């Protein structure tokens, strides 16, 4: 049968947080030209011309903004048109096939969970932790008067981590984030890495361009992720120290419901210095094994709290320093450590990693910097979250660089107020 006209497929839908300006459409696996028509009340129509032989083929559309996917996916058709008239079942067999698609249209990711990072100028939201010098309350608020996590520009190793709870496994969840603008045409991957439950996520998104450090008030689509039932970790790590790369961070938006912040409690702290106060005597919960090229020892260079560090960490490749602790119940804790400063600091991962009862942990947190090398930093830096068993645990720092290292003063464990953590004589 010959048709003297082409059919037209249309999707009619309402969008939420992100308004698209285009679409990528395939018909039978082949990409097609599409036209997006904006109507009233946030109604949008996506028009795709179809030849007569295409109307019964599978159709899919992914909406875009600025040429980048934004996470909406549509299948089927919302209405079939021929010659400008709404198709119905009287228009023949081919139109019947098109009309059947019209009944199956579905818009995914139409419901959202938005989780900002900062509650006010001095407080993070529940389930959010930052490390390595990232700070809060800086930059201008966005349109909803929410402040950002800042100090990410030139902040290699700094991290923002979300702990969230999903009420069941959720696949293909669209993940967005709201950033500030920079006068630099950055891609996300130019300055940041993303991991979900410790699995790297490849992100091709372009960053908001405009006035430096001003809120973009836009949601940037980062990709689709899978959330497991229960607790999930979403971690952003700055991977660049280049100027005008790290964008201020306001929060995330997930294309699903049934997601809440994990209200972790890290309000209590336990300190474990390597020496006794005002002494060069080693604390009994600390042991070490020398590597190659140096010999560990505690020497006089007190911090403001009156504790001396382990010297000769620099270049002690393969050496280990172990803290033996015991928590009265199994728990997750945040591990901090106090080191000396250097004039040209590296990331922690450039010279060391941590094991807890043999399980390896890494961190790209930036090391302390100061005008005077080897002087106490008097600062505990946030390295990572670790798990304690509720029995005796060994937290070991493993030196992995033959030419680099930092004198170590001690560690701090931040944990729930209901948990007690003590040192155990080795």
Tab-separated table of C-alpha atoms in Angstrom:
chain	number	residue	atom	x	y	z
A	1	UNK	CA	0.000	0.000	0.000
A	2	UNK	CA	1.298	3.451	-0.891
A	3	UNK	CA	0.750	6.468	1.357
A	4	UNK	CA	1.102	9.968	-0.061
A	5	UNK	CA	1.916	11.460	3.327
A	6	UNK	CA	4.138	10.751	6.280
A	7	UNK	CA	3.005	10.131	9.817
A	8	UNK	CA	4.094	12.223	12.763
A	9	UNK	CA	4.721	10.867	16.234
A	10	UNK	CA	4.243	13.167	19.228
A	11	UNK	CA	5.076	12.929	22.905
A	12	UNK	CA	3.107	15.237	25.193
A	13	UNK	CA	4.440	15.525	28.730
A	14	UNK	CA	5.071	17.752	31.720
A	15	UNK	CA	8.597	18.084	33.136
A	16	UNK	CA	9.850	18.798	36.626
A	17	UNK	CA	13.138	20.366	37.736
A	18	UNK	CA	14.966	20.400	34.396
A	19	UNK	CA	13.309	21.838	31.284
A	20	UNK	CA	14.741	20.254	28.113
A	21	UNK	CA	15.502	22.128	24.909
A	22	UNK	CA	15.981	19.167	22.581
A	23	UNK	CA	15.931	15.408	22.264
A	24	UNK	CA	17.735	12.405	20.859
A	25	UNK	CA	15.179	10.150	19.153
A	26	UNK	CA	15.636	6.731	17.578
A	27	UNK	CA	13.108	4.852	15.444
A	28	UNK	CA	13.952	1.216	14.894
A	29	UNK	CA	17.425	1.961	16.231
A	30	UNK	CA	18.044	4.809	13.769
A	31	UNK	CA	18.405	8.390	15.011
A	32	UNK	CA	15.738	10.806	13.764
A	33	UNK	CA	15.314	14.570	13.653
A	34	UNK	CA	13.006	15.829	16.405
A	35	UNK	CA	11.332	19.156	17.161
A	36	UNK	CA	10.494	20.246	20.696
A	37	UNK	CA	7.425	22.485	21.001
A	38	UNK	CA	6.806	24.378	24.230
A	39	UNK	CA	3.242	25.020	25.321
A	40	UNK	CA	1.568	26.492	28.365
A	41	UNK	CA	1.815	25.213	31.953
A	42	UNK	CA	5.163	23.484	31.391
A	43	UNK	CA	3.606	21.241	28.734
A	44	UNK	CA	6.022	20.103	26.033
A	45	UNK	CA	5.415	18.283	22.772
A	46	UNK	CA	8.137	16.357	20.971
A	47	UNK	CA	7.389	15.988	17.262
A	48	UNK	CA	9.132	13.320	15.170
A	49	UNK	CA	8.359	12.729	11.456
A	50	UNK	CA	7.865	9.097	10.481
A	51	UNK	CA	7.700	7.456	7.093
A	52	UNK	CA	4.932	4.949	6.462
A	53	UNK	CA	7.258	2.001	7.003
A	54	UNK	CA	8.435	3.317	10.392
A	55	UNK	CA	5.189	3.702	12.288
A	56	UNK	CA	5.229	0.170	13.695
A	57	UNK	CA	8.853	0.230	14.818
A	58	UNK	CA	10.054	0.751	18.366
A	59	UNK	CA	10.574	4.389	19.221
A	60	UNK	CA	12.551	5.922	22.083
A	61	UNK	CA	13.488	9.466	23.034
A	62	UNK	CA	15.930	10.929	25.544
A	63	UNK	CA	15.492	14.599	26.333
A	64	UNK	CA	18.481	16.959	26.353
A	65	UNK	CA	19.507	20.392	27.567
A	66	UNK	CA	22.354	22.153	25.783
A	67	UNK	CA	23.043	18.961	23.852
A	68	UNK	CA	23.545	16.903	27.017
A	69	UNK	CA	21.195	14.190	28.270
A	70	UNK	CA	19.217	15.326	31.296
A	71	UNK	CA	17.772	12.021	32.418
A	72	UNK	CA	14.229	11.947	31.092
A	73	UNK	CA	13.549	8.894	28.937
A	74	UNK	CA	10.339	8.361	26.967
A	75	UNK	CA	9.138	5.253	25.145
A	76	UNK	CA	6.152	4.688	22.898
A	77	UNK	CA	4.042	7.600	21.660
A	78	UNK	CA	1.682	9.940	23.412
A	79	UNK	CA	-0.412	10.654	20.303
A	80	UNK	CA	-0.260	9.696	16.646
A	81	UNK	CA	-0.896	12.333	13.989
A	82	UNK	CA	-1.388	12.086	10.251
A	83	UNK	CA	-1.760	15.232	8.197
A	84	UNK	CA	-2.276	17.263	11.372
A	85	UNK	CA	-5.273	15.186	12.481
A	86	UNK	CA	-5.311	13.027	15.590
A	87	UNK	CA	-5.133	9.401	14.521
A	88	UNK	CA	-7.882	7.036	15.513
A	89	UNK	CA	-8.683	3.470	14.661
A	90	UNK	CA	-10.593	4.397	11.493
A	91	UNK	CA	-7.467	5.567	9.667
A	92	UNK	CA	-6.315	2.128	8.592
A	93	UNK	CA	-3.978	-0.629	9.733
A	94	UNK	CA	-0.791	1.442	9.734
A	95	UNK	CA	-2.399	4.138	11.830
A	96	UNK	CA	-3.736	1.479	14.202
A	97	UNK	CA	-0.138	0.440	14.874
A	98	UNK	CA	0.836	4.046	15.550
A	99	UNK	CA	-2.190	4.512	17.785
A	100	UNK	CA	-1.229	1.417	19.778
A	101	UNK	CA	2.105	3.041	20.564
A	102	UNK	CA	0.254	6.143	21.681
A	103	UNK	CA	-1.339	4.253	24.534
A	104	UNK	CA	1.993	3.022	25.915
A	105	UNK	CA	3.867	6.293	26.334
A	106	UNK	CA	5.619	6.688	29.668
A	107	UNK	CA	7.791	9.431	31.130
A	108	UNK	CA	10.471	8.175	33.491
A	109	UNK	CA	12.154	10.158	36.267
A	110	UNK	CA	9.146	12.408	36.782
A	111	UNK	CA	9.494	12.193	40.587
A	112	UNK	CA	12.545	13.446	42.422
A	113	UNK	CA	14.396	13.490	45.703
A	114	UNK	CA	16.440	16.664	46.198
A	115	UNK	CA	19.163	16.635	48.850
A	116	UNK	CA	21.074	19.849	49.490
A	117	UNK	CA	24.509	19.630	51.120
A	118	UNK	CA	24.370	22.637	53.464
A	119	UNK	CA	21.679	23.351	56.052
A	120	UNK	CA	22.912	26.819	56.981
A	121	UNK	CA	26.168	28.789	56.953
A	122	UNK	CA	27.742	26.587	59.616
A	123	UNK	CA	26.001	23.199	59.355
A	124	UNK	CA	25.960	20.378	56.839
A	125	UNK	CA	22.756	18.492	56.145
A	126	UNK	CA	22.359	15.035	57.670
A	127	UNK	CA	24.199	12.323	55.776
A	128	UNK	CA	26.743	14.723	54.211
A	129	UNK	CA	30.461	14.824	55.043
A	130	UNK	CA	33.270	16.904	53.509
A	131	UNK	CA	37.049	16.456	53.712
A	132	UNK	CA	40.377	17.965	52.795
A	133	UNK	CA	39.668	21.664	53.194
A	134	UNK	CA	36.272	21.934	51.536
A	135	UNK	CA	34.174	24.391	53.538
A	136	UNK	CA	30.586	25.554	53.910
A	137	UNK	CA	28.790	28.870	53.958
A	138	UNK	CA	30.940	30.368	51.202
A	139	UNK	CA	29.730	31.705	47.900
A	140	UNK	CA	26.376	33.259	47.121
A	141	UNK	CA	23.175	31.348	47.926
A	142	UNK	CA	21.079	29.954	45.094
A	143	UNK	CA	17.512	30.921	44.234
A	144	UNK	CA	16.232	28.829	47.148
A	145	UNK	CA	18.636	30.622	49.523
A	146	UNK	CA	20.742	27.497	49.984
A	147	UNK	CA	24.486	27.856	50.564
A	148	UNK	CA	27.144	25.719	48.932
A	149	UNK	CA	30.171	23.622	49.737
A	150	UNK	CA	33.048	25.776	48.516
A	151	UNK	CA	36.835	25.985	48.404
A	152	UNK	CA	36.860	23.265	45.740
A	153	UNK	CA	38.717	25.322	43.126
A	154	UNK	CA	42.382	24.180	43.143
A	155	UNK	CA	41.277	21.749	45.867
A	156	UNK	CA	42.622	18.403	44.651
A	157	UNK	CA	41.709	15.597	47.052
A	158	UNK	CA	38.787	17.391	48.686
A	159	UNK	CA	35.618	15.335	48.907
A	160	UNK	CA	31.860	15.616	49.369
A	161	UNK	CA	30.115	12.406	50.362
A	162	UNK	CA	26.425	11.597	50.711
A	163	UNK	CA	25.160	8.697	52.786
A	164	UNK	CA	21.577	7.925	51.771
A	165	UNK	CA	19.039	5.190	52.451
A	166	UNK	CA	16.972	3.647	49.646
A	167	UNK	CA	13.763	1.763	50.460
A	168	UNK	CA	14.621	-0.991	47.977
A	169	UNK	CA	16.916	-1.542	45.025
A	170	UNK	CA	16.495	1.117	42.331
A	171	UNK	CA	18.079	0.775	38.903
A	172	UNK	CA	18.741	3.461	36.289
A	173	UNK	CA	18.192	6.340	38.702
A	174	UNK	CA	19.040	9.673	37.073
A	175	UNK	CA	21.614	11.572	39.164
A	176	UNK	CA	21.911	15.355	38.910
A	177	UNK	CA	23.934	17.904	40.861
A	178	UNK	CA	23.631	21.653	41.245
A	179	UNK	CA	26.888	23.587	40.898
A	180	UNK	CA	28.090	27.162	40.796
A	181	UNK	CA	29.255	28.849	37.622
A	182	UNK	CA	32.832	29.514	36.494
A	183	UNK	CA	34.191	31.562	33.614
A	184	UNK	CA	35.819	28.459	32.214
A	185	UNK	CA	34.435	25.856	29.805
A	186	UNK	CA	34.934	22.859	32.094
A	187	UNK	CA	33.734	19.307	31.779
A	188	UNK	CA	32.842	17.497	34.993
A	189	UNK	CA	35.661	15.008	34.446
A	190	UNK	CA	38.183	17.872	34.163
A	191	UNK	CA	37.978	18.494	37.900
A	192	UNK	CA	35.965	15.811	39.684
A	193	UNK	CA	35.563	12.038	40.034
A	194	UNK	CA	32.296	10.351	41.018
A	195	UNK	CA	31.853	7.043	42.821
A	196	UNK	CA	28.634	5.346	43.904
A	197	UNK	CA	29.125	2.621	46.501
A	198	UNK	CA	32.847	2.785	45.665
A	199	UNK	CA	32.233	2.084	41.952
A	200	UNK	CA	33.536	4.759	39.526
A	201	UNK	CA	30.891	6.441	37.370
A	202	UNK	CA	31.894	7.893	33.986
A	203	UNK	CA	30.469	11.406	33.622
A	204	UNK	CA	30.441	13.343	30.326
A	205	UNK	CA	28.559	16.408	31.551
A	206	UNK	CA	29.559	19.991	30.817
A	207	UNK	CA	29.734	22.338	33.805
A	208	UNK	CA	27.740	25.590	34.160
A	209	UNK	CA	29.499	28.530	32.509
A	210	UNK	CA	29.097	32.120	33.689
A	211	UNK	CA	30.109	34.447	36.502
A	212	UNK	CA	32.695	32.980	38.869
A	213	UNK	CA	31.325	31.329	42.021
A	214	UNK	CA	27.693	32.348	41.411
A	215	UNK	CA	24.927	29.747	41.733
A	216	UNK	CA	23.807	28.363	38.373
A	217	UNK	CA	20.371	27.331	39.698
A	218	UNK	CA	20.532	24.470	37.183
A	219	UNK	CA	20.563	20.716	37.613
A	220	UNK	CA	23.457	19.109	35.705
A	221	UNK	CA	22.738	15.535	34.603
A	222	UNK	CA	25.640	13.273	35.622
A	223	UNK	CA	24.360	9.849	34.600
A	224	UNK	CA	22.293	6.864	35.648
A	225	UNK	CA	23.165	4.969	38.817
A	226	UNK	CA	21.924	1.923	40.714
A	227	UNK	CA	20.999	2.213	44.382
A	228	UNK	CA	21.002	-0.891	46.533
A	229	UNK	CA	18.457	-1.537	49.236
A	230	UNK	CA	19.621	0.224	52.403
A	231	UNK	CA	22.625	2.524	52.795
A	232	UNK	CA	24.353	3.945	49.696
A	233	UNK	CA	27.380	6.231	49.401
A	234	UNK	CA	27.715	8.881	46.659
A	235	UNK	CA	31.159	10.487	46.680
A	236	UNK	CA	32.561	13.457	44.743
A	237	UNK	CA	36.381	13.832	44.769
A	238	UNK	CA	38.202	16.855	43.320
A	239	UNK	CA	40.914	15.576	40.968
A	240	UNK	CA	42.534	18.847	39.843
A	241	UNK	CA	44.506	21.712	41.331
A	242	UNK	CA	44.119	23.890	38.229
A	243	UNK	CA	42.684	27.356	38.735
A	244	UNK	CA	39.012	27.856	37.823
A	245	UNK	CA	38.134	24.169	37.633
A	246	UNK	CA	36.437	23.231	40.929
A	247	UNK	CA	32.824	24.445	40.993
A	248	UNK	CA	30.894	25.293	44.160
A	249	UNK	CA	28.527	22.454	45.066
A	250	UNK	CA	24.935	22.904	46.254
A	251	UNK	CA	23.384	19.449	46.260
A	252	UNK	CA	22.137	16.417	44.372
A	253	UNK	CA	18.838	15.480	42.796
A	254	UNK	CA	17.862	11.840	42.254
A	255	UNK	CA	15.207	10.751	39.767
A	256	UNK	CA	13.387	8.524	42.231
A	257	UNK	CA	11.449	8.637	45.479
A	258	UNK	CA	11.828	6.502	48.592
A	259	UNK	CA	15.274	7.972	49.309
A	260	UNK	CA	16.256	9.681	52.561
A	261	UNK	CA	19.435	11.051	54.092
A	262	UNK	CA	21.225	8.633	56.393
A	263	UNK	CA	21.360	10.530	59.677
A	264	UNK	CA	24.783	9.296	60.774
A	265	UNK	CA	26.009	10.276	64.225
A	266	UNK	CA	29.667	11.291	64.457
A	267	UNK	CA	29.255	13.609	67.419
A	268	UNK	CA	31.737	11.830	69.732
A	269	UNK	CA	35.506	11.764	69.261
A	270	UNK	CA	38.311	9.518	70.519
A	271	UNK	CA	41.937	10.714	70.239
A	272	UNK	CA	44.956	8.425	69.950
A	273	UNK	CA	48.323	10.201	69.835
A	274	UNK	CA	51.480	8.222	69.052
A	275	UNK	CA	53.312	9.509	72.143
A	276	UNK	CA	52.550	10.242	75.752
A	277	UNK	CA	51.941	13.919	76.457
A	278	UNK	CA	55.127	16.018	76.822
A	279	UNK	CA	57.193	12.887	76.227
A	280	UNK	CA	58.984	10.921	73.525
A	281	UNK	CA	57.643	7.646	74.971
A	282	UNK	CA	55.483	5.677	72.549
A	283	UNK	CA	51.840	5.058	73.470
A	284	UNK	CA	51.221	1.370	74.244
A	285	UNK	CA	48.487	0.978	71.585
A	286	UNK	CA	50.960	1.922	68.808
A	287	UNK	CA	53.345	-0.450	67.035
A	288	UNK	CA	55.445	-0.043	63.916
A	289	UNK	CA	57.547	-1.987	61.452
A	290	UNK	CA	60.297	-0.264	59.498
A	291	UNK	CA	60.397	-0.391	55.731
A	292	UNK	CA	63.379	0.442	53.556
A	293	UNK	CA	65.498	3.558	53.831
A	294	UNK	CA	64.560	4.863	57.294
A	295	UNK	CA	63.936	3.942	60.945
A	296	UNK	CA	60.839	5.130	62.789
A	297	UNK	CA	61.329	6.963	66.087
A	298	UNK	CA	59.491	9.482	68.261
A	299	UNK	CA	61.370	12.763	68.553
A	300	UNK	CA	60.800	16.148	70.134
A	301	UNK	CA	58.632	18.460	68.013
A	302	UNK	CA	55.512	18.983	70.057
A	303	UNK	CA	52.216	20.167	68.665
A	304	UNK	CA	50.088	22.669	70.586
A	305	UNK	CA	48.492	19.800	72.538
A	306	UNK	CA	51.930	18.715	73.828
A	307	UNK	CA	52.419	15.512	71.796
A	308	UNK	CA	55.433	14.483	69.711
A	309	UNK	CA	55.311	12.721	66.325
A	310	UNK	CA	56.769	9.630	64.739
A	311	UNK	CA	59.754	10.822	62.670
A	312	UNK	CA	61.397	9.273	59.608
A	313	UNK	CA	58.145	8.457	57.852
A	314	UNK	CA	59.501	10.199	54.759
A	315	UNK	CA	61.038	7.575	52.481
A	316	UNK	CA	60.264	4.641	54.819
A	317	UNK	CA	58.796	2.676	51.917
A	318	UNK	CA	56.833	-0.377	53.057
A	319	UNK	CA	56.900	0.706	56.687
A	320	UNK	CA	53.739	0.391	58.779
A	321	UNK	CA	52.335	2.236	61.807
A	322	UNK	CA	49.480	0.462	63.598
A	323	UNK	CA	46.930	1.676	66.162
A	324	UNK	CA	45.123	-1.046	68.106
A	325	UNK	CA	41.672	0.020	69.306
A	326	UNK	CA	38.479	-1.552	70.606
A	327	UNK	CA	34.913	-0.310	70.127
A	328	UNK	CA	32.172	-1.623	72.401
A	329	UNK	CA	29.937	-2.270	69.371
A	330	UNK	CA	30.291	-2.573	65.611
A	331	UNK	CA	30.115	0.857	64.014
A	332	UNK	CA	31.201	3.127	61.210
A	333	UNK	CA	33.667	5.875	62.164
A	334	UNK	CA	35.368	8.769	60.399
A	335	UNK	CA	39.154	8.463	60.529
A	336	UNK	CA	41.149	11.677	60.918
A	337	UNK	CA	44.931	11.977	61.250
A	338	UNK	CA	47.306	14.752	62.313
A	339	UNK	CA	50.539	15.109	60.353
A	340	UNK	CA	53.320	17.630	59.950
A	341	UNK	CA	53.074	20.254	57.217
A	342	UNK	CA	55.078	20.666	54.017
A	343	UNK	CA	55.486	23.548	51.620
A	344	UNK	CA	54.440	21.439	48.609
A	345	UNK	CA	51.885	18.950	49.884
A	346	UNK	CA	50.684	15.877	48.022
A	347	UNK	CA	47.475	13.918	48.341
A	348	UNK	CA	47.428	11.290	51.090
A	349	UNK	CA	47.116	8.551	48.459
A	350	UNK	CA	50.383	9.679	46.836
A	351	UNK	CA	52.415	8.262	49.707
A	352	UNK	CA	50.209	6.156	52.010
A	353	UNK	CA	47.121	3.981	52.378
A	354	UNK	CA	45.258	2.525	55.362
A	355	UNK	CA	44.215	-1.006	56.227
A	356	UNK	CA	41.673	-1.949	58.891
A	357	UNK	CA	42.047	-5.593	59.876
A	358	UNK	CA	43.590	-6.140	56.438
A	359	UNK	CA	40.912	-4.304	54.419
A	360	UNK	CA	42.485	-1.563	52.304
A	361	UNK	CA	41.185	2.030	52.295
A	362	UNK	CA	42.480	4.916	50.190
A	363	UNK	CA	41.954	8.668	50.315
A	364	UNK	CA	42.826	11.565	48.017
A	365	UNK	CA	42.576	14.107	50.841
A	366	UNK	CA	45.130	16.898	50.497
A	367	UNK	CA	47.944	16.898	53.052
A	368	UNK	CA	48.615	19.937	55.290
A	369	UNK	CA	50.545	22.829	53.782
A	370	UNK	CA	52.620	25.456	55.573
A	371	UNK	CA	55.517	27.788	54.881
A	372	UNK	CA	57.755	25.634	57.113
A	373	UNK	CA	58.248	21.944	56.257
A	374	UNK	CA	58.180	19.337	59.068
A	375	UNK	CA	56.418	21.659	61.524
A	376	UNK	CA	53.253	20.419	63.286
A	377	UNK	CA	50.087	21.262	61.387
A	378	UNK	CA	47.983	21.116	64.579
A	379	UNK	CA	45.128	19.978	62.357
A	380	UNK	CA	43.368	16.652	62.002
A	381	UNK	CA	42.515	16.016	58.355
A	382	UNK	CA	39.514	13.898	57.402
A	383	UNK	CA	40.748	10.811	55.569
A	384	UNK	CA	37.880	8.360	55.198
A	385	UNK	CA	35.076	6.374	56.786
A	386	UNK	CA	36.059	2.972	58.127
A	387	UNK	CA	34.271	0.089	59.839
A	388	UNK	CA	35.068	-1.170	63.342
A	389	UNK	CA	33.973	-4.659	64.336
A	390	UNK	CA	32.948	-4.194	67.952
A	391	UNK	CA	36.050	-6.109	69.056
A	392	UNK	CA	39.755	-5.369	68.714
A	393	UNK	CA	40.677	-3.626	65.464
A	394	UNK	CA	44.025	-2.716	63.910
A	395	UNK	CA	44.224	0.540	61.942
A	396	UNK	CA	47.459	0.489	59.942
A	397	UNK	CA	49.119	3.238	57.911
A	398	UNK	CA	51.209	1.691	55.107
A	399	UNK	CA	53.925	3.887	53.554
A	400	UNK	CA	53.851	3.307	49.785
A	401	UNK	CA	56.285	5.910	48.419
A	402	UNK	CA	60.112	5.641	48.573
A	403	UNK	CA	60.633	9.421	48.509
A	404	UNK	CA	57.665	10.948	50.329
A	405	UNK	CA	55.994	10.829	53.737
A	406	UNK	CA	54.740	12.942	56.654
A	407	UNK	CA	55.550	12.753	60.352
A	408	UNK	CA	52.482	11.379	62.168
A	409	UNK	CA	51.160	12.770	65.469
A	410	UNK	CA	48.068	10.654	65.934
A	411	UNK	CA	44.561	9.783	64.832
A	412	UNK	CA	41.056	10.861	65.757
A	413	UNK	CA	37.993	8.636	65.411
A	414	UNK	CA	34.623	10.382	65.128
A	415	UNK	CA	31.769	8.057	66.061
A	416	UNK	CA	28.282	7.867	67.514
A	417	UNK	CA	27.801	9.177	71.039
A	418	UNK	CA	26.454	5.739	71.989
A	419	UNK	CA	29.794	4.094	71.135
A	420	UNK	CA	32.945	3.921	73.265
A	421	UNK	CA	36.363	3.434	71.612
A	422	UNK	CA	39.556	2.807	73.618
A	423	UNK	CA	43.175	2.007	72.870
A	424	UNK	CA	44.390	-1.570	73.429
A	425	UNK	CA	47.951	-2.312	74.537
A	426	UNK	CA	49.687	-4.126	71.695
